[in-house]
Short mmCIF file of C-alpha atoms (C1' of nucleotides) in Angstrom, two decimals:
data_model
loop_
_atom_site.label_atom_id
_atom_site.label_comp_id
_atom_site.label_asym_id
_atom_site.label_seq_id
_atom_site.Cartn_x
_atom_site.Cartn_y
_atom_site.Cartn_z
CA UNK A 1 -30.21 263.53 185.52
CA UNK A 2 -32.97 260.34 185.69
CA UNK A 3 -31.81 259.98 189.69
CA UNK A 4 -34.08 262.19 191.86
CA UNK A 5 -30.39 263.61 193.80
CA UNK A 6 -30.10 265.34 190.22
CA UNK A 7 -32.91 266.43 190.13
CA UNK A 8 -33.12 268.00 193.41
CA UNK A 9 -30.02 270.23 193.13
CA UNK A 10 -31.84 272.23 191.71
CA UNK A 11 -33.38 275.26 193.75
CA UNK A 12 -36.13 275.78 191.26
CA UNK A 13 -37.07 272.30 191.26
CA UNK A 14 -37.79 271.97 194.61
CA UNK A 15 -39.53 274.99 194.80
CA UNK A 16 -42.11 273.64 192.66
CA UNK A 17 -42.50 270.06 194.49
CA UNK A 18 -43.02 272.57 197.22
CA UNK A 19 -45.70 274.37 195.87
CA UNK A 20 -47.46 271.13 194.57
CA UNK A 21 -47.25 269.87 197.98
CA UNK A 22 -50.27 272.08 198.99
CA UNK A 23 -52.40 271.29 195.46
CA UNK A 24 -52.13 270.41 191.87
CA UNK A 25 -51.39 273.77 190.19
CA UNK A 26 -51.06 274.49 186.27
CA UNK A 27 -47.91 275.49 184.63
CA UNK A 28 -48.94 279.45 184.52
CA UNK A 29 -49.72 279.18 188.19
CA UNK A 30 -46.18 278.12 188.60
CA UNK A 31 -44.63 280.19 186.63
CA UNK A 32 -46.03 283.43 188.26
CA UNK A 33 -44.61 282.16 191.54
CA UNK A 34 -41.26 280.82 190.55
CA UNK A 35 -40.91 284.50 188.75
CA UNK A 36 -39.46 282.56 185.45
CA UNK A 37 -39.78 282.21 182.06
CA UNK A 38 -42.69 279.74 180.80
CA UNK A 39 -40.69 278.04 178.74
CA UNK A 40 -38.18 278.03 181.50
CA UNK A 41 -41.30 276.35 184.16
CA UNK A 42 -42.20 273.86 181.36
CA UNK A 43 -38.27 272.74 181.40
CA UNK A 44 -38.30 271.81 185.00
CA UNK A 45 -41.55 270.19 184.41
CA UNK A 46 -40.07 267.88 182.11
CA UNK A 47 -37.74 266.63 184.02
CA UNK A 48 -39.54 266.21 187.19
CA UNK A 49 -41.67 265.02 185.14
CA UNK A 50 -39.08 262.15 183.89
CA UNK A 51 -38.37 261.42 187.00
CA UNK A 52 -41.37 260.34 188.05
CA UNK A 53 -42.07 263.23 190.77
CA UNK A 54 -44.78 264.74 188.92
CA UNK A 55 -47.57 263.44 186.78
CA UNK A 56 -50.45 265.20 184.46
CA UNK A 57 -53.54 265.54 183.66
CA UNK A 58 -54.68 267.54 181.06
CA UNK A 59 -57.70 269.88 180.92
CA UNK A 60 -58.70 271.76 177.64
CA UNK A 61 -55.64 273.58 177.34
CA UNK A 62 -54.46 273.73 180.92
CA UNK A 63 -52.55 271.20 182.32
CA UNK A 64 -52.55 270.49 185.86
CA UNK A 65 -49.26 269.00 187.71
CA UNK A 66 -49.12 266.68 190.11
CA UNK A 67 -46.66 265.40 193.00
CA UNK A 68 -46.08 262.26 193.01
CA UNK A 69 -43.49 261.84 196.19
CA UNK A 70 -42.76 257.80 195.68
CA UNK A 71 -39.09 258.44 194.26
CA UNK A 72 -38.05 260.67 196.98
CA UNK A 73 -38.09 257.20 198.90
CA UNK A 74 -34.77 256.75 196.93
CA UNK A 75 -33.53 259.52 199.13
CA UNK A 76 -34.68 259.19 202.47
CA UNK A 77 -33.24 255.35 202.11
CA UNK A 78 -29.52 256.79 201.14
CA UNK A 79 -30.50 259.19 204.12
CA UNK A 80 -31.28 256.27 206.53
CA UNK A 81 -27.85 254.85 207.68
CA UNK A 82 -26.90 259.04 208.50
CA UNK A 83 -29.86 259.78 210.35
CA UNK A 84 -29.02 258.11 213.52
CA UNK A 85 -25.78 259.44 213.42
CA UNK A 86 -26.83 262.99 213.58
CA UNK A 87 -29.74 262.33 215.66
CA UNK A 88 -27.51 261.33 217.84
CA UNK A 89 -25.52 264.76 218.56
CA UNK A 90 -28.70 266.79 218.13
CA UNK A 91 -29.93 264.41 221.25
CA UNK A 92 -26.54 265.53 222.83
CA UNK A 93 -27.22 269.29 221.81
CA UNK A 94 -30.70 269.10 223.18
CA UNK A 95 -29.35 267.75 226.18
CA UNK A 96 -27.18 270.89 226.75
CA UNK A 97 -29.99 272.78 226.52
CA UNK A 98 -31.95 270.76 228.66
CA UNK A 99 -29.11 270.97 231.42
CA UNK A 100 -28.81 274.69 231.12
CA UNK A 101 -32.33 275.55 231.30
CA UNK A 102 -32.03 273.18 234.35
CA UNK A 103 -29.43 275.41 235.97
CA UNK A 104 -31.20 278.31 235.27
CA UNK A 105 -34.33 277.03 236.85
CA UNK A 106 -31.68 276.76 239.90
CA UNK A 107 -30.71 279.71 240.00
CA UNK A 108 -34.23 281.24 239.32
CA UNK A 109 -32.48 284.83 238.73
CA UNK A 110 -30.37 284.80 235.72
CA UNK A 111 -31.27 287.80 233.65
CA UNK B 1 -22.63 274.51 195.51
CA UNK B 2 -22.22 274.98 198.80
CA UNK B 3 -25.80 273.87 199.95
CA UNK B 4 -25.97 269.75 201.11
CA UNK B 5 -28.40 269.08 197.74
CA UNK B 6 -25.58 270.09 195.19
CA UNK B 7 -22.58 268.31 197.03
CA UNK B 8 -24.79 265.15 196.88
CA UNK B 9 -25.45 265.44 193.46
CA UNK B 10 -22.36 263.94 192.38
CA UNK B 11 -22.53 259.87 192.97
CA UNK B 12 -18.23 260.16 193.46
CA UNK B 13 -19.14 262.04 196.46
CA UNK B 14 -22.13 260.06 198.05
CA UNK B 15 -19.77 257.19 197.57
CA UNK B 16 -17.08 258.82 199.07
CA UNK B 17 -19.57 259.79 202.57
CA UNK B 18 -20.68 255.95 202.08
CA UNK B 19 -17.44 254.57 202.88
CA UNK B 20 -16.36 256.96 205.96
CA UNK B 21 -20.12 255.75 207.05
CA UNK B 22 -17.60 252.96 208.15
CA UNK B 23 -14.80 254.24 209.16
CA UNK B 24 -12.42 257.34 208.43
CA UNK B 25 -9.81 256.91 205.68
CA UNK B 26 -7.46 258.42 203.97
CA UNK B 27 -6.75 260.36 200.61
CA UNK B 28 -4.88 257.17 199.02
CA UNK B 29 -7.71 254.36 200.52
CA UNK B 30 -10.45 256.58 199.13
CA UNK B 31 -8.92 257.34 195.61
CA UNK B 32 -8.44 253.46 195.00
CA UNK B 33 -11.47 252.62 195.99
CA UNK B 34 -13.60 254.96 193.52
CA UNK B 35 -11.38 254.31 190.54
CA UNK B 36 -10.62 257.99 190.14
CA UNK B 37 -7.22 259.87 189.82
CA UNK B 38 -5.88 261.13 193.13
CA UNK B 39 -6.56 264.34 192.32
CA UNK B 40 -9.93 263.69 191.36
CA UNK B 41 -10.47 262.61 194.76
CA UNK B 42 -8.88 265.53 196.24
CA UNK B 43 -11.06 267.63 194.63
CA UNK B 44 -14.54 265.85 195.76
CA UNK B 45 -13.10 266.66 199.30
CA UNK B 46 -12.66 270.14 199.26
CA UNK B 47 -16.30 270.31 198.29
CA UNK B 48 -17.29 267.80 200.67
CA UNK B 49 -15.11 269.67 203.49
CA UNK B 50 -16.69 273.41 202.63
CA UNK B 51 -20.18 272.20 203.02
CA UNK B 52 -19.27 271.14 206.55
CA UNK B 53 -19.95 267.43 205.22
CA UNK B 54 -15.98 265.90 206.40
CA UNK B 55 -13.04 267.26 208.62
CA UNK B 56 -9.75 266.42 208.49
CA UNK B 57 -7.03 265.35 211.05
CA UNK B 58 -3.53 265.45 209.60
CA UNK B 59 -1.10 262.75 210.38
CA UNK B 60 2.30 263.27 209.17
CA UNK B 61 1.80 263.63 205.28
CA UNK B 62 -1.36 261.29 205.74
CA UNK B 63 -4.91 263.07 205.90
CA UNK B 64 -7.71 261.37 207.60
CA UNK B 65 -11.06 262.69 206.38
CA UNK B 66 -14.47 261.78 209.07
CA UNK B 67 -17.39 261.90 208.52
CA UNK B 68 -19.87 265.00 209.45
CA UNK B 69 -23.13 264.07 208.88
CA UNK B 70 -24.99 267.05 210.43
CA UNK B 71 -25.29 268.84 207.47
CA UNK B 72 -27.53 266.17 206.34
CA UNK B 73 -30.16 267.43 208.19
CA UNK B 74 -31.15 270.29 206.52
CA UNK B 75 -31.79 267.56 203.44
CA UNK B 76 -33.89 265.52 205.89
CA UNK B 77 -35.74 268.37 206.89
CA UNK B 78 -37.02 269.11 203.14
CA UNK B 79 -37.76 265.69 202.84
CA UNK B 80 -40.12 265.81 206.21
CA UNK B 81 -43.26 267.08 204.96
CA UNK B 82 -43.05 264.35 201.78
CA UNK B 83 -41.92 261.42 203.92
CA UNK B 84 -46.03 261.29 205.30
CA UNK B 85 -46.97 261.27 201.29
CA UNK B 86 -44.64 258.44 200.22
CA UNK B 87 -44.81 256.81 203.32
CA UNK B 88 -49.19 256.23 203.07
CA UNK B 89 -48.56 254.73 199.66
CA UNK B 90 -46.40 252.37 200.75
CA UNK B 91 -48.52 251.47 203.60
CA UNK B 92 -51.37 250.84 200.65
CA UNK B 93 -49.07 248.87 199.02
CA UNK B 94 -48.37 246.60 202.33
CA UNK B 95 -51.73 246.44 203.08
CA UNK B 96 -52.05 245.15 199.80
CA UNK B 97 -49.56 242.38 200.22
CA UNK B 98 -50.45 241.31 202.94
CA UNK B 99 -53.82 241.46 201.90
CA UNK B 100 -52.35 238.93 199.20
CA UNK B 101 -50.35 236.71 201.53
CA UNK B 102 -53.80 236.01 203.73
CA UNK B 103 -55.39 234.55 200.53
CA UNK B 104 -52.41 232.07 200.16
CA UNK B 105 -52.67 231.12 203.57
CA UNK B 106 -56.50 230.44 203.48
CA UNK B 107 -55.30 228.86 200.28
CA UNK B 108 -52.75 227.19 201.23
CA UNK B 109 -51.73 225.81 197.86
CA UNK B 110 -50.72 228.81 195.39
CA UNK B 111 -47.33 227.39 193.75
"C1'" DC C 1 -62.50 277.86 160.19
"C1'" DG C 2 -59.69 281.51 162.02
"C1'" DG C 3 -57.79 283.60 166.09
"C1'" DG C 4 -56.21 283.57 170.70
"C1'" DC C 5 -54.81 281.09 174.93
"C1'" DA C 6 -52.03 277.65 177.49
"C1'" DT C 7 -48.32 274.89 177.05
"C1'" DA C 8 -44.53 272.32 174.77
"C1'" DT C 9 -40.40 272.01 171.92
"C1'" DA C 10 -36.30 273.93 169.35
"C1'" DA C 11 -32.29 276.54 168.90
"C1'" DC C 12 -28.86 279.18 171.09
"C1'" DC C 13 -25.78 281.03 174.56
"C1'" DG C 14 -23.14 281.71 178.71
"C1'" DA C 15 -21.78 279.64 183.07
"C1'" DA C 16 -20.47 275.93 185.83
"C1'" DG C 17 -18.99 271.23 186.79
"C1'" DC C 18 -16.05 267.33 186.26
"C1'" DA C 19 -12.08 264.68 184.79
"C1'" DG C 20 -7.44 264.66 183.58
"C1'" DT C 21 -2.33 266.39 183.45
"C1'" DA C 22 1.11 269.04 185.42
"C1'" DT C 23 3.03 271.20 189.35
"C1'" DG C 24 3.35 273.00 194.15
"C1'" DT C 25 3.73 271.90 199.30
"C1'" DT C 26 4.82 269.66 203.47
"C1'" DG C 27 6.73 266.22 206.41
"C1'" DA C 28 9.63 261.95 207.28
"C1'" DG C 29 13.82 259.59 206.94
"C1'" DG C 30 18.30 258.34 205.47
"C1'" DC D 1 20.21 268.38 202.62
"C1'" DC D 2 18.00 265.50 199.41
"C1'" DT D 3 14.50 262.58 198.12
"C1'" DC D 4 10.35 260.28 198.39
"C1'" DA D 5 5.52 259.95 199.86
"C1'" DA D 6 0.96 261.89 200.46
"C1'" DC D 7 -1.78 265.29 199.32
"C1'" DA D 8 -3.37 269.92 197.49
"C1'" DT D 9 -3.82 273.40 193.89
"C1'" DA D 10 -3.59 275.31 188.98
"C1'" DC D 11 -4.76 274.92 184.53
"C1'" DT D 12 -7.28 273.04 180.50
"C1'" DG D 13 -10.78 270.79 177.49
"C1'" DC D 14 -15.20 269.01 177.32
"C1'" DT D 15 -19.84 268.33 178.47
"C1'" DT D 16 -23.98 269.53 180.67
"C1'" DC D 17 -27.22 272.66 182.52
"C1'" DG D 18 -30.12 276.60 183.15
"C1'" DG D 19 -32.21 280.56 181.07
"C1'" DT D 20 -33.96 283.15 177.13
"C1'" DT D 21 -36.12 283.98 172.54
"C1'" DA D 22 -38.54 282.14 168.86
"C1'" DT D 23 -41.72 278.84 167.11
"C1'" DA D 24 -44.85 274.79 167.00
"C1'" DT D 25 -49.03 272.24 168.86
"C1'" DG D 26 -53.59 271.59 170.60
"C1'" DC D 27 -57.95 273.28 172.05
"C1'" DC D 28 -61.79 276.39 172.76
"C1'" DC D 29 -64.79 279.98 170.96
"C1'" DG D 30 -66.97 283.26 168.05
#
DNA sequence: CGGGCATATAACCGAAGCAGTATGTTGAGG
DNA sequence: CCTCAACATACTGCTTCGGTTATATGCCCG
């Protein structure tokens, strides 16, 4: 579960690196949006927290969560190699497009 | 299960997409080279193949699974807004190196 | 210092995932 | 036809995971 794939799978999970990508928000903050549990929010925490995607800081009783994006590197390198590949037929894709809208512009009356 | 994150979960199945990053193989190739039992490998497949990640083009009794990598792009996507995060971190890191590297060269003695 | 708030941890349960064994299916070839 | 080869599917046991309820911890405040 350490590797940040793990971690990801899980819908919740990235819901809250989601919502911590606007600001630093506290666990009943997330909890209210993620409609869970608290106990439940404080789970996924933990292990976000474990691997390194999150850090705290406490404040009297509050505790305010953090992203902290550096392992999703991890990802984005397995990514890399794929990337061009699929770039690559989107280009083609966009292409099509780019034809048709071509012809269309031809034909100027294509309802 | 049938969303890109979960099917990449697995590291059988990341391996598997590494090696037709190469070249398509078949059932046999692929089970031997990930140490699993055939059936094992069959398995990984199927998921892989309903997630729209591999196809398959029969050849006699041999199957010859390829590679499909647009999937991958709803992954990358997620990742997009992040990428900026991790990304200016590593540039201060960089910066930092190089920052070191110019003090070797005006010192031009650090063993 | 006692009570209430915010959060964490523990204990428990059901569901799902993975690996393995056994068996079914299809095509080639003698 | 019969058999073998390559692969898929069915079934089973085990482990892990996600969610919930119940309880512990730490901190502020009257």
């Amino acid at each position: 579960m350490s590797v940040p794939f793990d971690v990801l799978a899980e819908p919740a999970r990235r819901r809250i690196l989601d919502l911590l990508l606007e600001r630093p928000r506290s666990v009943g903050e997330l909890t209210e949006r993620l409609a869970l549990t608290q106990p439940g929010t404080s789970k996924h925490l933990r292990v976000l927290r474990e691997a390194g995607l999150v850090t705290v800081r406490r404040e009297a009783q509050r505790r305010w969560y953090e992203l902290r994006p550096e392992p999703l590197a991890e990802i984005d390198a397995w990514l890399a190699p794929y990337r061009r590949l699929w770039a690559a037929s989107l280009d083609a894709l966009e292409a099509h497009l780019d034809s048709q809208a071509d012809e269309m512009t031809e034909q100027e009356d294509v309802t």
